[in-house]
Protein backbone atom coordinates (compact mmCIF):
# COMPACT_ATOMS: atom_id res chain seq x y z
CA UNK A 1 0.00 0.00 0.00
CA UNK A 2 1.26 3.45 -0.87
CA UNK A 3 1.61 5.91 1.98
CA UNK A 4 -0.95 8.69 1.74
CA UNK A 5 -0.88 10.24 5.18
CA UNK A 6 -0.41 13.98 5.10
CA UNK A 7 0.13 16.45 7.91
CA UNK A 8 -0.38 20.20 8.16
CA UNK A 9 2.73 22.21 9.02
CA UNK A 10 0.59 24.88 10.68
CA UNK A 11 -2.15 23.19 12.72
CA UNK A 12 -0.86 19.60 12.80
CA UNK A 13 -4.11 18.16 11.42
CA UNK A 14 -3.81 15.05 9.26
CA UNK A 15 -5.55 13.93 6.08
CA UNK A 16 -4.97 11.50 3.27
CA UNK A 17 -3.82 12.35 -0.23
CA UNK A 18 -7.09 11.08 -1.71
CA UNK A 19 -9.11 13.29 0.62
CA UNK A 20 -7.39 16.60 0.12
CA UNK A 21 -4.11 18.29 -0.78
CA UNK A 22 -4.64 21.36 1.36
CA UNK A 23 -5.62 21.35 5.02
CA UNK A 24 -9.07 22.45 6.24
CA UNK A 25 -7.20 25.45 7.71
CA UNK A 26 -6.22 26.47 4.16
CA UNK A 27 -2.53 25.64 4.38
CA UNK A 28 -0.84 23.13 2.07
CA UNK A 29 -0.21 19.65 3.47
CA UNK A 30 2.94 17.58 3.22
CA UNK A 31 3.72 13.89 3.64
CA UNK A 32 4.26 12.65 7.14
CA UNK A 33 7.69 10.99 7.37
CA UNK A 34 9.39 9.09 10.14
CA UNK A 35 13.04 9.94 9.89
CA UNK A 36 14.19 9.02 13.43
CA UNK A 37 16.10 6.02 12.10
CA UNK A 38 17.28 7.62 8.87
CA UNK A 39 21.01 7.51 8.12
CA UNK A 40 22.96 8.74 5.13
CA UNK A 41 22.31 5.92 2.69
CA UNK A 42 24.87 3.59 1.23
CA UNK A 43 22.44 2.56 -1.51
CA UNK A 44 23.65 3.44 -4.98
CA UNK A 45 20.45 4.36 -6.75
CA UNK A 46 21.01 7.17 -9.24
CA UNK A 47 20.33 10.77 -8.27
CA UNK A 48 17.66 11.61 -5.73
CA UNK A 49 16.55 7.99 -5.41
CA UNK A 50 19.27 7.22 -2.94
CA UNK A 51 16.88 8.90 -0.48
CA UNK A 52 13.97 6.58 -1.35
CA UNK A 53 13.65 5.73 2.37
CA UNK A 54 12.30 9.24 2.92
CA UNK A 55 10.10 9.28 -0.18
CA UNK A 56 6.52 8.02 -0.49
CA UNK A 57 7.27 5.89 -3.55
CA UNK A 58 9.97 3.97 -5.42
CA UNK A 59 11.64 5.36 -8.59
CA UNK A 60 9.54 5.60 -11.75
CA UNK A 61 10.60 3.94 -14.96
CA UNK A 62 12.22 6.17 -17.54
CA UNK A 63 13.69 9.62 -17.29
CA UNK A 64 12.26 10.34 -13.82
CA UNK A 65 14.80 7.89 -12.44
CA UNK A 66 17.52 10.31 -13.59
CA UNK A 67 16.31 13.32 -11.58
CA UNK A 68 18.56 14.84 -8.94
CA UNK A 69 22.13 13.97 -8.06
CA UNK A 70 23.18 17.33 -9.48
CA UNK A 71 26.71 18.70 -9.04
CA UNK A 72 27.63 20.96 -6.15
CA UNK A 73 30.42 23.10 -7.51
CA UNK A 74 32.83 25.16 -5.44
CA UNK A 75 33.21 28.34 -7.48
CA UNK A 76 35.85 30.62 -5.95
CA UNK A 77 35.72 33.21 -8.72
CA UNK A 78 32.10 33.86 -7.77
CA UNK A 79 32.87 34.45 -4.07
CA UNK A 80 31.28 37.60 -2.68
CA UNK A 81 32.82 39.56 0.20
CA UNK A 82 34.89 36.61 1.40
CA UNK A 83 31.92 34.23 1.65
CA UNK A 84 32.75 30.92 -0.02
CA UNK A 85 30.34 30.05 -2.79
CA UNK A 86 29.06 26.63 -3.84
CA UNK A 87 26.70 26.39 -6.81
CA UNK A 88 24.11 23.61 -6.70
CA UNK A 89 23.53 23.23 -10.41
CA UNK A 90 19.92 22.15 -10.82
CA UNK A 91 20.16 22.94 -14.53
CA UNK A 92 21.75 19.48 -14.81
CA UNK A 93 18.41 17.76 -14.24
CA UNK A 94 16.83 16.01 -17.28
CA UNK A 95 14.73 19.02 -18.34
CA UNK A 96 17.05 21.65 -16.87
CA UNK A 97 15.37 22.55 -13.60
CA UNK A 98 14.79 21.26 -10.06
CA UNK A 99 11.14 20.67 -10.98
CA UNK A 100 12.21 17.22 -12.26
CA UNK A 101 12.65 16.03 -8.68
CA UNK A 102 9.00 16.72 -7.85
CA UNK A 103 7.72 15.48 -11.20
CA UNK A 104 9.54 12.19 -10.67
CA UNK A 105 7.72 11.55 -7.38
CA UNK A 106 4.40 12.72 -8.83
CA UNK A 107 4.65 10.47 -11.86
CA UNK A 108 5.93 7.45 -9.92
CA UNK A 109 3.06 7.83 -7.49
CA UNK A 110 0.40 8.24 -10.18
CA UNK A 111 1.62 5.10 -11.96
CA UNK A 112 1.75 3.09 -8.72
CA UNK A 113 -1.74 4.29 -7.78
CA UNK A 114 -3.11 3.14 -11.13
CA UNK A 115 -3.80 6.60 -12.50
CA UNK A 116 -3.70 7.08 -16.26
CA UNK A 117 -3.06 10.76 -16.27
CA UNK A 118 -1.10 13.44 -14.52
CA UNK A 119 -1.71 17.16 -14.84
CA UNK A 120 -0.10 20.49 -14.19
CA UNK A 121 -1.03 24.16 -14.23
CA UNK A 122 2.04 25.76 -15.78
CA UNK A 123 3.49 26.85 -19.09
CA UNK A 124 7.09 26.95 -17.98
CA UNK A 125 9.63 24.67 -16.34
CA UNK A 126 7.05 22.71 -14.37
CA UNK A 127 5.00 21.91 -17.47
CA UNK A 128 8.08 20.83 -19.38
CA UNK A 129 9.28 18.70 -16.51
CA UNK A 130 5.93 17.02 -15.85
CA UNK A 131 5.38 16.27 -19.54
CA UNK A 132 8.84 14.77 -20.00
CA UNK A 133 8.70 12.65 -16.86
CA UNK A 134 5.22 11.38 -17.77
CA UNK A 135 6.43 10.51 -21.27
CA UNK A 136 9.23 8.39 -19.83
CA UNK A 137 6.78 6.37 -17.75
CA UNK A 138 4.02 6.05 -20.36
CA UNK A 139 1.61 8.21 -18.39
CA UNK A 140 -0.64 10.69 -20.17
CA UNK A 141 -0.08 14.31 -19.22
CA UNK A 142 -2.44 17.29 -19.32
CA UNK A 143 -0.90 20.75 -19.23
CA UNK A 144 -3.29 23.65 -18.49
CA UNK A 145 -2.16 26.99 -19.88
CA UNK A 146 -3.78 30.44 -20.16
CA UNK A 147 -5.87 30.79 -23.33
CA UNK A 148 -3.91 33.78 -24.64
CA UNK A 149 -0.39 32.38 -24.31
CA UNK A 150 1.73 32.75 -27.46
CA UNK A 151 2.51 29.44 -29.13
CA UNK A 152 6.20 30.23 -29.04
CA UNK A 153 6.17 29.89 -25.24
CA UNK A 154 4.79 26.36 -25.48
CA UNK A 155 7.31 24.78 -27.82
CA UNK A 156 9.59 23.45 -25.09
CA UNK A 157 6.59 21.80 -23.47
CA UNK A 158 4.95 20.53 -26.66
CA UNK A 159 8.00 18.55 -27.74
CA UNK A 160 7.18 15.90 -25.11
CA UNK A 161 3.70 15.35 -26.52
CA UNK A 162 1.39 16.26 -23.63
CA UNK A 163 -2.23 17.25 -24.13
CA UNK A 164 -2.19 21.05 -23.94
CA UNK A 165 -5.45 22.62 -22.77
CA UNK A 166 -5.97 26.37 -23.06
CA UNK A 167 -8.10 27.63 -20.20
CA UNK A 168 -10.22 30.76 -20.42
CA UNK A 169 -10.82 32.60 -17.16
CA UNK A 170 -8.96 33.16 -13.93
CA UNK A 171 -5.68 31.23 -14.13
CA UNK A 172 -5.04 31.74 -10.41
CA UNK A 173 -8.32 30.08 -9.49
CA UNK A 174 -7.55 27.23 -11.83
CA UNK A 175 -4.62 26.31 -9.59
CA UNK A 176 -6.96 25.64 -6.65
CA UNK A 177 -9.71 24.04 -8.66
CA UNK A 178 -7.46 21.61 -10.48
CA UNK A 179 -6.40 20.12 -7.14
CA UNK A 180 -9.96 19.06 -6.39
CA UNK A 181 -10.47 17.29 -9.75
CA UNK A 182 -10.93 13.56 -9.74
CA UNK A 183 -9.27 11.39 -12.34
CA UNK A 184 -6.20 13.47 -13.09
CA UNK A 185 -3.46 13.64 -10.45
CA UNK A 186 -2.51 17.33 -10.54
CA UNK A 187 1.03 17.93 -9.31
CA UNK A 188 1.17 21.71 -9.04
CA UNK A 189 4.02 23.69 -7.53
CA UNK A 190 3.47 23.10 -3.82
CA UNK A 191 1.46 19.86 -3.69
CA UNK A 192 2.55 17.09 -1.29
CA UNK A 193 4.03 14.83 -4.00
CA UNK A 194 6.04 17.63 -5.58
CA UNK A 195 7.33 18.89 -2.24
CA UNK A 196 8.33 15.33 -1.28
CA UNK A 197 10.54 15.10 -4.37
CA UNK A 198 11.91 18.58 -4.15
CA UNK A 199 13.16 18.18 -0.60
CA UNK A 200 15.91 15.92 -1.97
CA UNK A 201 17.95 18.93 -3.08
CA UNK A 202 18.48 19.82 0.58
CA UNK A 203 19.30 16.21 1.47
CA UNK A 204 22.00 16.25 -1.20
CA UNK A 205 23.42 19.57 0.00
CA UNK A 206 23.53 18.50 3.64
CA UNK A 207 25.01 15.11 2.83
CA UNK A 208 27.78 16.81 0.85
CA UNK A 209 28.74 18.88 3.89
CA UNK A 210 28.16 16.16 6.51
CA UNK A 211 28.84 16.02 9.38
CA UNK A 212 28.72 19.85 9.20
CA UNK A 213 26.33 22.06 7.28
CA UNK A 214 26.84 25.12 5.12
CA UNK A 215 26.05 28.34 6.97
CA UNK A 216 23.53 29.55 4.39
CA UNK A 217 21.45 28.49 1.40
CA UNK A 218 20.23 31.19 -1.00
CA UNK A 219 17.51 30.47 -3.55
CA UNK A 220 14.96 32.17 -5.80
CA UNK A 221 11.39 31.80 -4.56
CA UNK A 222 8.00 32.00 -6.27
CA UNK A 223 5.19 29.76 -4.93
CA UNK A 224 7.34 28.89 -1.91
CA UNK A 225 7.10 25.19 -2.77
CA UNK A 226 10.81 24.56 -3.00
CA UNK A 227 11.62 26.57 0.11
CA UNK A 228 8.96 24.56 2.00
CA UNK A 229 10.52 21.35 0.71
CA UNK A 230 13.94 22.42 2.00
CA UNK A 231 12.40 23.25 5.36
CA UNK A 232 10.85 19.78 5.45
CA UNK A 233 14.18 18.10 4.67
CA UNK A 234 15.94 20.06 7.42
CA UNK A 235 13.27 18.97 9.92
CA UNK A 236 13.78 15.36 8.89
CA UNK A 237 17.56 15.56 9.20
CA UNK A 238 17.27 17.13 12.63
CA UNK A 239 14.92 14.38 13.75
CA UNK A 240 17.42 11.85 12.44
CA UNK A 241 20.20 13.55 14.42
CA UNK A 242 22.19 14.16 11.24
CA UNK A 243 22.40 17.94 11.56
CA UNK A 244 22.63 20.18 14.62
CA UNK A 245 22.32 23.64 13.27
CA UNK A 246 20.36 24.06 10.03
CA UNK A 247 21.75 26.42 7.40
CA UNK A 248 20.11 29.86 7.36
CA UNK A 249 17.68 30.02 4.44
CA UNK A 250 17.43 33.14 2.28
CA UNK A 251 14.67 33.78 -0.25
CA UNK A 252 15.32 36.07 -3.20
CA UNK A 253 12.60 37.57 -5.40
CA UNK A 254 12.44 40.04 -8.28
CA UNK A 255 11.59 43.55 -7.06
CA UNK A 256 8.63 43.67 -9.47
CA UNK A 257 7.04 40.66 -7.79
CA UNK A 258 8.17 40.18 -4.19
CA UNK A 259 5.18 39.38 -1.96
CA UNK A 260 7.20 37.06 0.30
CA UNK A 261 9.96 39.61 0.84
CA UNK A 262 7.37 42.27 1.73
CA UNK A 263 5.64 40.00 4.24
CA UNK A 264 8.99 39.05 5.78
CA UNK A 265 10.02 42.67 6.16
CA UNK A 266 6.64 43.62 7.63
CA UNK A 267 6.93 40.84 10.22
CA UNK A 268 3.73 39.23 8.94
CA UNK A 269 2.96 35.56 9.36
CA UNK A 270 1.05 35.36 6.09
CA UNK A 271 1.77 36.65 2.63
CA UNK A 272 -0.71 39.09 1.09
CA UNK A 273 -1.21 39.05 -2.70
CA UNK A 274 0.29 42.03 -4.53
CA UNK A 275 -0.15 43.80 -7.88
CA UNK A 276 2.96 42.59 -9.65
CA UNK A 277 4.90 44.36 -12.40
CA UNK A 278 6.87 42.86 -15.29
CA UNK A 279 10.20 41.17 -14.72
CA UNK A 280 12.69 39.16 -16.76
CA UNK A 281 12.48 36.58 -13.95
CA UNK A 282 9.13 35.30 -15.21
CA UNK A 283 9.53 31.79 -13.75
CA UNK A 284 9.29 33.26 -10.26
CA UNK A 285 6.54 35.83 -10.72
CA UNK A 286 3.82 34.44 -8.45
CA UNK A 287 1.98 37.41 -6.93
CA UNK A 288 -0.09 35.22 -4.58
CA UNK A 289 2.21 32.40 -3.46
CA UNK A 290 0.25 29.37 -2.21
CA UNK A 291 3.08 28.26 0.11
CA UNK A 292 3.81 31.76 1.41
CA UNK A 293 3.16 30.93 5.07
CA UNK A 294 5.40 27.86 4.99
CA UNK A 295 8.10 29.86 3.22
CA UNK A 296 8.07 32.63 5.84
CA UNK A 297 8.28 30.05 8.61
CA UNK A 298 11.32 28.48 6.92
CA UNK A 299 13.14 31.83 6.82
CA UNK A 300 12.37 32.68 10.46
CA UNK A 301 13.01 29.24 11.93
CA UNK A 302 16.51 29.15 10.48
CA UNK A 303 17.41 32.78 11.21
CA UNK A 304 17.61 33.57 7.49
CA UNK A 305 16.04 36.38 5.53
CA UNK A 306 14.57 37.70 2.31
CA UNK A 307 15.66 40.22 -0.28
CA UNK A 308 14.41 41.50 -3.62
CA UNK A 309 16.49 42.66 -6.56
CA UNK A 310 15.80 44.83 -9.61
CA UNK A 311 16.18 43.34 -13.10
CA UNK A 312 19.40 45.30 -13.83
CA UNK A 313 21.10 43.48 -10.96
CA UNK A 314 19.73 40.16 -12.19
CA UNK A 315 21.18 40.82 -15.65
CA UNK A 316 24.56 41.66 -14.14
CA UNK A 317 24.41 38.53 -11.97
CA UNK A 318 23.54 36.33 -14.94
CA UNK A 319 26.52 37.73 -16.80
CA UNK A 320 28.90 37.23 -13.89
CA UNK A 321 27.69 33.65 -13.35
CA UNK A 322 28.54 32.91 -16.98
CA UNK A 323 31.77 34.91 -17.31
CA UNK A 324 33.29 34.14 -13.93
CA UNK A 325 31.69 30.81 -13.20
CA UNK A 326 30.93 29.19 -16.54
CA UNK A 327 27.29 28.70 -15.58
CA UNK A 328 24.46 29.41 -18.05
CA UNK A 329 21.61 30.12 -15.67
CA UNK A 330 18.15 31.44 -16.40
CA UNK A 331 17.24 34.91 -15.18
CA UNK A 332 14.82 33.53 -12.61
CA UNK A 333 17.75 31.71 -11.01
CA UNK A 334 20.31 34.45 -11.41
CA UNK A 335 18.20 36.65 -9.09
CA UNK A 336 19.57 34.51 -6.25
CA UNK A 337 23.14 35.59 -7.00
CA UNK A 338 22.08 39.24 -7.18
CA UNK A 339 20.35 38.68 -3.84
CA UNK A 340 23.50 37.18 -2.35
CA UNK A 341 25.43 40.32 -3.29
CA UNK A 342 22.90 42.41 -1.40
CA UNK A 343 22.93 40.09 1.61
CA UNK A 344 26.70 40.40 1.85
CA UNK A 345 26.42 44.18 1.58
CA UNK A 346 23.90 44.15 4.44
CA UNK A 347 26.26 41.96 6.52
CA UNK A 348 23.67 39.21 6.70
CA UNK A 349 26.26 36.86 5.25
CA UNK A 350 29.76 37.10 6.58
CA UNK A 351 33.25 36.54 5.34
CA UNK A 352 34.33 32.88 5.36
CA UNK A 353 30.79 31.55 5.59
CA UNK A 354 29.97 28.71 3.21
CA UNK A 355 27.03 29.63 1.06
CA UNK A 356 25.13 27.34 -1.30
CA UNK A 357 23.44 29.11 -4.19
CA UNK A 358 20.70 27.01 -5.75
CA UNK A 359 20.90 27.57 -9.49
CA UNK A 360 17.33 26.38 -10.02
CA UNK A 361 17.16 26.39 -13.82
CA UNK A 362 19.32 26.22 -16.91
CA UNK A 363 19.82 29.27 -19.09
CA UNK A 364 19.88 27.22 -22.28
CA UNK A 365 16.10 27.48 -22.66
CA UNK A 366 16.21 31.25 -22.57
CA UNK A 367 17.15 33.30 -25.59
CA UNK A 368 20.37 35.05 -24.62
CA UNK A 369 20.42 38.84 -24.55
CA UNK A 370 24.20 39.05 -24.74
CA UNK A 371 25.59 40.59 -27.89
CA UNK A 372 28.30 38.57 -29.62
CA UNK A 373 31.65 40.34 -29.46
CA UNK A 374 34.00 39.20 -32.19
CA UNK A 375 36.51 40.28 -34.79
CA UNK A 376 37.48 38.85 -38.14
CA UNK A 377 41.04 38.11 -39.16
CA UNK A 378 42.67 36.52 -42.18
CA UNK A 379 43.76 32.90 -41.82
CA UNK A 380 47.40 34.01 -42.34
CA UNK A 381 47.15 36.27 -39.29
CA UNK A 382 46.22 33.38 -36.98
CA UNK A 383 49.82 32.58 -36.10
CA UNK A 384 50.42 36.09 -34.82
CA UNK A 385 47.16 36.40 -32.87
CA UNK A 386 47.42 38.04 -29.46
C1 LIG B 1 9.68 27.08 -10.28
C2 LIG B 1 10.95 27.79 -10.27
C3 LIG B 1 11.37 28.56 -9.15
C4 LIG B 1 10.48 28.81 -7.96
O1 LIG B 1 10.11 27.68 -7.21
P1 LIG B 1 8.87 27.71 -6.22
O2 LIG B 1 8.82 26.34 -5.69
O3 LIG B 1 7.65 28.05 -7.02
O4 LIG B 1 9.14 28.75 -5.18
C5 LIG B 1 12.63 29.13 -9.18
N1 LIG B 1 13.44 29.00 -10.24
C6 LIG B 1 13.08 28.29 -11.33
C7 LIG B 1 14.03 28.19 -12.48
C8 LIG B 1 11.82 27.67 -11.37
O5 LIG B 1 11.48 26.98 -12.48
ZN1 LIG C 1 -3.90 23.00 8.98
mmCIF file of N, CA and C and ligand atoms in Angstrom, residues 8 10-13 23-27, ligand 2:
data_model
loop_
_atom_site.group_PDB
_atom_site.id
_atom_site.type_symbol
_atom_site.label_atom_id
_atom_site.label_comp_id
_atom_site.label_asym_id
_atom_site.label_seq_id
_atom_site.Cartn_x
_atom_site.Cartn_y
_atom_site.Cartn_z
ATOM 1 N N UNK A 8 -0.430 18.749 8.379
ATOM 2 C CA UNK A 8 -0.377 20.202 8.160
ATOM 3 C C UNK A 8 0.768 20.791 8.971
ATOM 4 N N UNK A 10 1.036 23.762 9.845
ATOM 5 C CA UNK A 10 0.586 24.879 10.680
ATOM 6 C C UNK A 10 -0.250 24.420 11.870
ATOM 7 N N UNK A 11 -1.239 23.547 11.631
ATOM 8 C CA UNK A 11 -2.153 23.192 12.724
ATOM 9 C C UNK A 11 -2.044 21.728 13.111
ATOM 10 N N UNK A 12 -1.141 20.994 12.433
ATOM 11 C CA UNK A 12 -0.858 19.604 12.803
ATOM 12 C C UNK A 12 -1.986 18.617 12.478
ATOM 13 N N UNK A 13 -3.032 19.086 11.810
ATOM 14 C CA UNK A 13 -4.113 18.165 11.417
ATOM 15 C C UNK A 13 -3.584 17.182 10.384
ATOM 16 N N UNK A 23 -4.981 21.582 3.720
ATOM 17 C CA UNK A 23 -5.625 21.348 5.016
ATOM 18 C C UNK A 23 -6.953 22.117 5.113
ATOM 19 N N UNK A 24 -7.826 21.685 6.004
ATOM 20 C CA UNK A 24 -9.065 22.446 6.240
ATOM 21 C C UNK A 24 -8.749 23.872 6.691
ATOM 22 N N UNK A 25 -7.570 24.093 7.283
ATOM 23 C CA UNK A 25 -7.198 25.455 7.712
ATOM 24 C C UNK A 25 -6.722 26.305 6.536
ATOM 25 N N UNK A 26 -6.608 25.697 5.351
ATOM 26 C CA UNK A 26 -6.222 26.466 4.162
ATOM 27 C C UNK A 26 -4.770 26.303 3.761
ATOM 28 N N UNK A 27 -3.951 25.791 4.671
ATOM 29 C CA UNK A 27 -2.525 25.643 4.383
ATOM 30 C C UNK A 27 -2.251 24.359 3.582
HETATM 31 ZN ZN1 LIG B 2 -3.897 22.997 8.979
#
